[in-house]
Amino acid sequence: MDEAATSAIHGVVIAIDGPAGSGKSTVARILAKRLEFLLLDSGALYRALALHLDRLAVDPDVPVVPESALESLDLRAETAAEGVRLFLAREEVTDLIRGERIGSIASRFSTKPEVRATLLTVQREIASKGGVIAEGRDMGTVVFPHAQLKFFLRAEPEERARRRYRELVERGQPAELPTVEAEMRVRDLRDSTRKESPLVQAPDAISIDTTHLTPEEVIQAIWRHVCQELPFACLNETR
Ligand code: DC
């Protein structure tokens, strides 16, 4: 990418929010690569923090997470278009945080304002390094309310559970579809009804129902908006 294009995209944020299994991670990863943007997988940050707190034996349902536990977090994200590699101190935890257990703990810790405040700084710092595709639950509402483009992906719960199940099986993790679906519903409810930064669509977000769409079709839909609103970013396509 030439210098002019690099400086034009600096500070550009494309927010993609939605529940688990809505397809946001796959789409965000491909888009980041195509646009040569950084990928901010905020869920992975919540998972890494959850792993850290779990190792310190902090109960996810404790009313307030002790300050010392949050202060001792030594989280480093190596962000690139291919994805994010996460480290707790020197240990890489990128794969370790992917299981259902850590997902559930992350969801419980993420209801707490002190946890969200800790990660708010981390997320904005990552985004200060270039154009970014930020995916999560509150990217367009709280973390990057001024994002140039916002998308909200949704899909029927049964389809989201099937996608999540396939993903776990592909990773070689033991899973059963009814359990995955039941856990997903619990997590959805918690994520969308919590007081702090709940999963809701930003008023200025573009909603896309991905139930019957392939990832490529979702990308095409998003791409049209990118080219319309951010033509200089669209020109950087490296497909
Ligand atoms: O996207 P994910 O499944 O990796 O996220 C794990 C949990 O982290 C999710 O259930 C809620 C929390 N989370 C959040 O509260 N805010 C975000 N922006 C991203 C994730």
PDB file of N, CA, C and O and ligand atoms in Angstrom, residues 17-21 24-25 41-47 50 97-98 100 102-111 116 119 123 135-139 143 164 187-188 190-191 194 196-199, ligand 1:
ATOM      1  N   ASP A  17     -20.524  -5.850  14.710  1.00  0.00           N
ATOM      2  CA  ASP A  17     -21.017  -6.441  15.954  1.00  0.00           C
ATOM      3  C   ASP A  17     -22.053  -7.519  15.664  1.00  0.00           C
ATOM      4  O   ASP A  17     -22.645  -7.551  14.571  1.00  0.00           O
ATOM      5  N   GLY A  18     -22.266  -8.350  16.664  1.00  0.00           N
ATOM      6  CA  GLY A  18     -23.294  -9.382  16.523  1.00  0.00           C
ATOM      7  C   GLY A  18     -23.056 -10.500  17.528  1.00  0.00           C
ATOM      8  O   GLY A  18     -21.989 -10.572  18.149  1.00  0.00           O
ATOM      9  N   PRO A  19     -24.047 -11.381  17.684  1.00  0.00           N
ATOM     10  CA  PRO A  19     -23.896 -12.473  18.640  1.00  0.00           C
ATOM     11  C   PRO A  19     -22.973 -13.575  18.118  1.00  0.00           C
ATOM     12  O   PRO A  19     -22.599 -13.566  16.941  1.00  0.00           O
ATOM     13  N   ALA A  20     -22.637 -14.516  18.999  1.00  0.00           N
ATOM     14  CA  ALA A  20     -21.797 -15.657  18.613  1.00  0.00           C
ATOM     15  C   ALA A  20     -22.463 -16.405  17.462  1.00  0.00           C
ATOM     16  O   ALA A  20     -23.687 -16.607  17.464  1.00  0.00           O
ATOM     17  N   GLY A  21     -21.683 -16.770  16.468  1.00  0.00           N
ATOM     18  CA  GLY A  21     -22.218 -17.569  15.370  1.00  0.00           C
ATOM     19  C   GLY A  21     -22.911 -16.747  14.293  1.00  0.00           C
ATOM     20  O   GLY A  21     -23.459 -17.299  13.340  1.00  0.00           O
ATOM     21  N   LYS A  24     -19.549 -12.998  12.216  1.00  0.00           N
ATOM     22  CA  LYS A  24     -18.734 -11.783  12.214  1.00  0.00           C
ATOM     23  C   LYS A  24     -17.232 -12.055  12.197  1.00  0.00           C
ATOM     24  O   LYS A  24     -16.489 -11.346  11.534  1.00  0.00           O
ATOM     25  N   SER A  25     -16.786 -13.109  12.882  1.00  0.00           N
ATOM     26  CA  SER A  25     -15.335 -13.356  12.951  1.00  0.00           C
ATOM     27  C   SER A  25     -14.777 -13.723  11.583  1.00  0.00           C
ATOM     28  O   SER A  25     -13.752 -13.194  11.151  1.00  0.00           O
ATOM     29  N   ASP A  41     -10.114  -8.379  17.253  1.00  0.00           N
ATOM     30  CA  ASP A  41     -11.065  -9.388  17.721  1.00  0.00           C
ATOM     31  C   ASP A  41     -11.261  -9.142  19.216  1.00  0.00           C
ATOM     32  O   ASP A  41     -10.524  -9.673  20.043  1.00  0.00           O
ATOM     33  N   SER A  42     -12.252  -8.306  19.543  1.00  0.00           N
ATOM     34  CA  SER A  42     -12.391  -7.912  20.955  1.00  0.00           C
ATOM     35  C   SER A  42     -12.793  -9.091  21.839  1.00  0.00           C
ATOM     36  O   SER A  42     -12.427  -9.151  23.011  1.00  0.00           O
ATOM     37  N   GLY A  43     -13.528 -10.050  21.273  1.00  0.00           N
ATOM     38  CA  GLY A  43     -13.906 -11.232  22.061  1.00  0.00           C
ATOM     39  C   GLY A  43     -12.681 -11.978  22.557  1.00  0.00           C
ATOM     40  O   GLY A  43     -12.656 -12.491  23.681  1.00  0.00           O
ATOM     41  N   ALA A  44     -11.641 -12.013  21.720  1.00  0.00           N
ATOM     42  CA  ALA A  44     -10.416 -12.712  22.117  1.00  0.00           C
ATOM     43  C   ALA A  44      -9.766 -12.010  23.306  1.00  0.00           C
ATOM     44  O   ALA A  44      -9.196 -12.664  24.192  1.00  0.00           O
ATOM     45  N   LEU A  45      -9.875 -10.683  23.348  1.00  0.00           N
ATOM     46  CA  LEU A  45      -9.310  -9.951  24.491  1.00  0.00           C
ATOM     47  C   LEU A  45     -10.078 -10.299  25.768  1.00  0.00           C
ATOM     48  O   LEU A  45      -9.482 -10.511  26.827  1.00  0.00           O
ATOM     49  N   TYR A  46     -11.424 -10.365  25.653  1.00  0.00           N
ATOM     50  CA  TYR A  46     -12.223 -10.748  26.825  1.00  0.00           C
ATOM     51  C   TYR A  46     -11.890 -12.170  27.265  1.00  0.00           C
ATOM     52  O   TYR A  46     -11.851 -12.481  28.445  1.00  0.00           O
ATOM     53  N   ARG A  47     -11.637 -13.024  26.294  1.00  0.00           N
ATOM     54  CA  ARG A  47     -11.298 -14.418  26.622  1.00  0.00           C
ATOM     55  C   ARG A  47      -9.941 -14.491  27.322  1.00  0.00           C
ATOM     56  O   ARG A  47      -9.764 -15.235  28.295  1.00  0.00           O
ATOM     57  N   ALA A  50     -10.242 -13.319  30.745  1.00  0.00           N
ATOM     58  CA  ALA A  50     -10.953 -14.332  31.533  1.00  0.00           C
ATOM     59  C   ALA A  50      -9.996 -15.455  31.948  1.00  0.00           C
ATOM     60  O   ALA A  50     -10.038 -15.930  33.090  1.00  0.00           O
ATOM     61  N   ILE A  97      -7.574 -20.048  24.439  1.00  0.00           N
ATOM     62  CA  ILE A  97      -8.773 -19.306  24.878  1.00  0.00           C
ATOM     63  C   ILE A  97     -10.018 -19.653  24.070  1.00  0.00           C
ATOM     64  O   ILE A  97     -11.080 -19.087  24.289  1.00  0.00           O
ATOM     65  N   ARG A  98      -9.896 -20.577  23.121  1.00  0.00           N
ATOM     66  CA  ARG A  98     -10.996 -20.807  22.185  1.00  0.00           C
ATOM     67  C   ARG A  98     -12.127 -21.701  22.666  1.00  0.00           C
ATOM     68  O   ARG A  98     -13.165 -21.785  22.051  1.00  0.00           O
ATOM     69  N   GLU A 100     -15.281 -23.557  24.904  1.00  0.00           N
ATOM     70  CA  GLU A 100     -16.576 -23.085  25.391  1.00  0.00           C
ATOM     71  C   GLU A 100     -16.501 -22.601  26.841  1.00  0.00           C
ATOM     72  O   GLU A 100     -17.193 -21.669  27.231  1.00  0.00           O
ATOM     73  N   ILE A 102     -13.981 -21.149  28.477  1.00  0.00           N
ATOM     74  CA  ILE A 102     -13.440 -19.785  28.569  1.00  0.00           C
ATOM     75  C   ILE A 102     -14.442 -18.782  27.982  1.00  0.00           C
ATOM     76  O   ILE A 102     -14.602 -17.676  28.485  1.00  0.00           O
ATOM     77  N   GLY A 103     -15.174 -19.208  26.932  1.00  0.00           N
ATOM     78  CA  GLY A 103     -16.198 -18.329  26.345  1.00  0.00           C
ATOM     79  C   GLY A 103     -17.257 -17.963  27.376  1.00  0.00           C
ATOM     80  O   GLY A 103     -17.665 -16.802  27.492  1.00  0.00           O
ATOM     81  N   SER A 104     -17.668 -18.953  28.148  1.00  0.00           N
ATOM     82  CA  SER A 104     -18.703 -18.714  29.143  1.00  0.00           C
ATOM     83  C   SER A 104     -18.165 -17.836  30.281  1.00  0.00           C
ATOM     84  O   SER A 104     -18.836 -16.897  30.740  1.00  0.00           O
ATOM     85  N   ILE A 105     -16.928 -18.115  30.709  1.00  0.00           N
ATOM     86  CA  ILE A 105     -16.340 -17.294  31.784  1.00  0.00           C
ATOM     87  C   ILE A 105     -16.156 -15.852  31.292  1.00  0.00           C
ATOM     88  O   ILE A 105     -16.423 -14.898  32.014  1.00  0.00           O
ATOM     89  N   ALA A 106     -15.718 -15.723  30.031  1.00  0.00           N
ATOM     90  CA  ALA A 106     -15.505 -14.378  29.471  1.00  0.00           C
ATOM     91  C   ALA A 106     -16.823 -13.608  29.474  1.00  0.00           C
ATOM     92  O   ALA A 106     -16.871 -12.425  29.812  1.00  0.00           O
ATOM     93  N   SER A 107     -17.893 -14.284  29.104  1.00  0.00           N
ATOM     94  CA  SER A 107     -19.198 -13.633  29.065  1.00  0.00           C
ATOM     95  C   SER A 107     -19.597 -13.155  30.474  1.00  0.00           C
ATOM     96  O   SER A 107     -20.151 -12.066  30.640  1.00  0.00           O
ATOM     97  N   ARG A 108     -19.283 -13.975  31.497  1.00  0.00           N
ATOM     98  CA  ARG A 108     -19.662 -13.588  32.873  1.00  0.00           C
ATOM     99  C   ARG A 108     -18.816 -12.415  33.376  1.00  0.00           C
ATOM    100  O   ARG A 108     -19.327 -11.462  33.954  1.00  0.00           O
ATOM    101  N   PHE A 109     -17.499 -12.470  33.118  1.00  0.00           N
ATOM    102  CA  PHE A 109     -16.648 -11.347  33.544  1.00  0.00           C
ATOM    103  C   PHE A 109     -16.988 -10.071  32.772  1.00  0.00           C
ATOM    104  O   PHE A 109     -16.839  -8.975  33.280  1.00  0.00           O
ATOM    105  N   SER A 110     -17.438 -10.240  31.527  1.00  0.00           N
ATOM    106  CA  SER A 110     -17.628  -9.059  30.680  1.00  0.00           C
ATOM    107  C   SER A 110     -18.838  -8.225  31.102  1.00  0.00           C
ATOM    108  O   SER A 110     -19.067  -7.149  30.563  1.00  0.00           O
ATOM    109  N   THR A 111     -19.611  -8.694  32.080  1.00  0.00           N
ATOM    110  CA  THR A 111     -20.734  -7.886  32.582  1.00  0.00           C
ATOM    111  C   THR A 111     -20.239  -6.785  33.524  1.00  0.00           C
ATOM    112  O   THR A 111     -21.011  -5.906  33.891  1.00  0.00           O
ATOM    113  N   ARG A 116     -14.599  -4.127  31.704  1.00  0.00           N
ATOM    114  CA  ARG A 116     -14.767  -3.452  30.413  1.00  0.00           C
ATOM    115  C   ARG A 116     -13.845  -2.231  30.314  1.00  0.00           C
ATOM    116  O   ARG A 116     -13.277  -1.961  29.273  1.00  0.00           O
ATOM    117  N   LEU A 119     -10.331  -3.188  29.356  1.00  0.00           N
ATOM    118  CA  LEU A 119     -10.126  -3.543  27.952  1.00  0.00           C
ATOM    119  C   LEU A 119     -10.421  -2.409  26.979  1.00  0.00           C
ATOM    120  O   LEU A 119      -9.955  -2.435  25.841  1.00  0.00           O
ATOM    121  N   GLN A 123      -8.276  -1.795  23.589  1.00  0.00           N
ATOM    122  CA  GLN A 123      -8.901  -1.819  22.265  1.00  0.00           C
ATOM    123  C   GLN A 123      -8.614  -0.537  21.482  1.00  0.00           C
ATOM    124  O   GLN A 123      -8.289  -0.567  20.304  1.00  0.00           O
ATOM    125  N   GLU A 135     -14.313  -6.196  15.616  1.00  0.00           N
ATOM    126  CA  GLU A 135     -15.498  -7.054  15.747  1.00  0.00           C
ATOM    127  C   GLU A 135     -15.760  -7.425  17.198  1.00  0.00           C
ATOM    128  O   GLU A 135     -14.840  -7.618  17.968  1.00  0.00           O
ATOM    129  N   GLY A 136     -17.049  -7.466  17.550  1.00  0.00           N
ATOM    130  CA  GLY A 136     -17.396  -7.812  18.926  1.00  0.00           C
ATOM    131  C   GLY A 136     -18.865  -7.612  19.219  1.00  0.00           C
ATOM    132  O   GLY A 136     -19.735  -7.983  18.420  1.00  0.00           O
ATOM    133  N   ARG A 137     -19.127  -7.037  20.405  1.00  0.00           N
ATOM    134  CA  ARG A 137     -20.507  -6.839  20.833  1.00  0.00           C
ATOM    135  C   ARG A 137     -20.852  -5.358  20.947  1.00  0.00           C
ATOM    136  O   ARG A 137     -21.997  -4.963  20.809  1.00  0.00           O
ATOM    137  N   ASP A 138     -19.839  -4.534  21.263  1.00  0.00           N
ATOM    138  CA  ASP A 138     -20.098  -3.114  21.534  1.00  0.00           C
ATOM    139  C   ASP A 138     -19.139  -2.217  20.760  1.00  0.00           C
ATOM    140  O   ASP A 138     -18.829  -1.115  21.189  1.00  0.00           O
ATOM    141  N   MET A 139     -18.666  -2.683  19.616  1.00  0.00           N
ATOM    142  CA  MET A 139     -17.709  -1.888  18.849  1.00  0.00           C
ATOM    143  C   MET A 139     -18.357  -0.596  18.341  1.00  0.00           C
ATOM    144  O   MET A 139     -17.797   0.485  18.474  1.00  0.00           O
ATOM    145  N   VAL A 143     -17.216   1.323  22.125  1.00  0.00           N
ATOM    146  CA  VAL A 143     -15.756   1.436  21.962  1.00  0.00           C
ATOM    147  C   VAL A 143     -15.405   2.403  20.832  1.00  0.00           C
ATOM    148  O   VAL A 143     -14.532   3.254  20.982  1.00  0.00           O
ATOM    149  N   ARG A 164     -21.353 -22.770  15.207  1.00  0.00           N
ATOM    150  CA  ARG A 164     -20.447 -22.851  16.366  1.00  0.00           C
ATOM    151  C   ARG A 164     -20.029 -24.315  16.609  1.00  0.00           C
ATOM    152  O   ARG A 164     -18.872 -24.608  16.884  1.00  0.00           O
ATOM    153  N   ARG A 187     -25.646 -17.536  26.902  1.00  0.00           N
ATOM    154  CA  ARG A 187     -24.651 -16.482  26.680  1.00  0.00           C
ATOM    155  C   ARG A 187     -25.270 -15.278  25.958  1.00  0.00           C
ATOM    156  O   ARG A 187     -25.046 -14.138  26.332  1.00  0.00           O
ATOM    157  N   ASP A 188     -26.103 -15.570  24.946  1.00  0.00           N
ATOM    158  CA  ASP A 188     -26.786 -14.490  24.207  1.00  0.00           C
ATOM    159  C   ASP A 188     -27.602 -13.612  25.147  1.00  0.00           C
ATOM    160  O   ASP A 188     -27.555 -12.397  25.075  1.00  0.00           O
ATOM    161  N   ARG A 190     -27.318 -13.285  28.387  1.00  0.00           N
ATOM    162  CA  ARG A 190     -26.476 -12.515  29.307  1.00  0.00           C
ATOM    163  C   ARG A 190     -25.841 -11.329  28.572  1.00  0.00           C
ATOM    164  O   ARG A 190     -25.874 -10.196  29.039  1.00  0.00           O
ATOM    165  N   ASP A 191     -25.298 -11.582  27.390  1.00  0.00           N
ATOM    166  CA  ASP A 191     -24.598 -10.518  26.653  1.00  0.00           C
ATOM    167  C   ASP A 191     -25.546  -9.391  26.229  1.00  0.00           C
ATOM    168  O   ASP A 191     -25.149  -8.238  26.151  1.00  0.00           O
ATOM    169  N   ARG A 194     -27.175  -7.476  29.800  1.00  0.00           N
ATOM    170  CA  ARG A 194     -26.347  -6.892  30.870  1.00  0.00           C
ATOM    171  C   ARG A 194     -26.459  -5.363  30.836  1.00  0.00           C
ATOM    172  O   ARG A 194     -26.774  -4.775  29.793  1.00  0.00           O
ATOM    173  N   GLU A 196     -23.969  -3.146  31.437  1.00  0.00           N
ATOM    174  CA  GLU A 196     -22.798  -2.509  30.834  1.00  0.00           C
ATOM    175  C   GLU A 196     -22.643  -2.903  29.368  1.00  0.00           C
ATOM    176  O   GLU A 196     -22.452  -4.089  29.067  1.00  0.00           O
ATOM    177  N   SER A 197     -22.691  -1.945  28.484  1.00  0.00           N
ATOM    178  CA  SER A 197     -22.436  -2.178  27.059  1.00  0.00           C
ATOM    179  C   SER A 197     -23.085  -3.449  26.528  1.00  0.00           C
ATOM    180  O   SER A 197     -22.393  -4.337  26.036  1.00  0.00           O
ATOM    181  N   PRO A 198     -24.396  -3.580  26.639  1.00  0.00           N
ATOM    182  CA  PRO A 198     -25.027  -4.808  26.135  1.00  0.00           C
ATOM    183  C   PRO A 198     -24.904  -4.930  24.614  1.00  0.00           C
ATOM    184  O   PRO A 198     -24.620  -3.937  23.944  1.00  0.00           O
ATOM    185  N   LEU A 199     -25.108  -6.156  24.151  1.00  0.00           N
ATOM    186  CA  LEU A 199     -25.101  -6.384  22.707  1.00  0.00           C
ATOM    187  C   LEU A 199     -26.384  -5.807  22.125  1.00  0.00           C
ATOM    188  O   LEU A 199     -27.462  -6.389  22.280  1.00  0.00           O
TER     189      LEU A 199
HETATM  190  O1   DC B   1     -16.953 -13.181  20.532  1.00  0.00           O
HETATM  191  P1   DC B   1     -16.565 -14.185  21.589  1.00  0.00           P
HETATM  192  O2   DC B   1     -17.485 -15.359  21.671  1.00  0.00           O
HETATM  193  O3   DC B   1     -15.126 -14.595  21.458  1.00  0.00           O
HETATM  194  O4   DC B   1     -16.681 -13.371  22.988  1.00  0.00           O
HETATM  195  C1   DC B   1     -16.594 -14.003  24.237  1.00  0.00           C
HETATM  196  C2   DC B   1     -17.383 -13.200  25.256  1.00  0.00           C
HETATM  197  O5   DC B   1     -16.730 -11.937  25.506  1.00  0.00           O
HETATM  198  C3   DC B   1     -18.802 -12.829  24.868  1.00  0.00           C
HETATM  199  O6   DC B   1     -19.731 -13.817  25.248  1.00  0.00           O
HETATM  200  C4   DC B   1     -19.055 -11.541  25.587  1.00  0.00           C
HETATM  201  C5   DC B   1     -17.707 -10.928  25.737  1.00  0.00           C
HETATM  202  N1   DC B   1     -17.492  -9.821  24.796  1.00  0.00           N
HETATM  203  C6   DC B   1     -17.977  -8.590  25.160  1.00  0.00           C
HETATM  204  O7   DC B   1     -18.598  -8.469  26.205  1.00  0.00           O
HETATM  205  N2   DC B   1     -17.760  -7.511  24.370  1.00  0.00           N
HETATM  206  C7   DC B   1     -17.100  -7.644  23.211  1.00  0.00           C
HETATM  207  N3   DC B   1     -16.894  -6.559  22.466  1.00  0.00           N
HETATM  208  C8   DC B   1     -16.621  -8.902  22.794  1.00  0.00           C
HETATM  209  C9   DC B   1     -16.844  -9.993  23.613  1.00  0.00           C
END
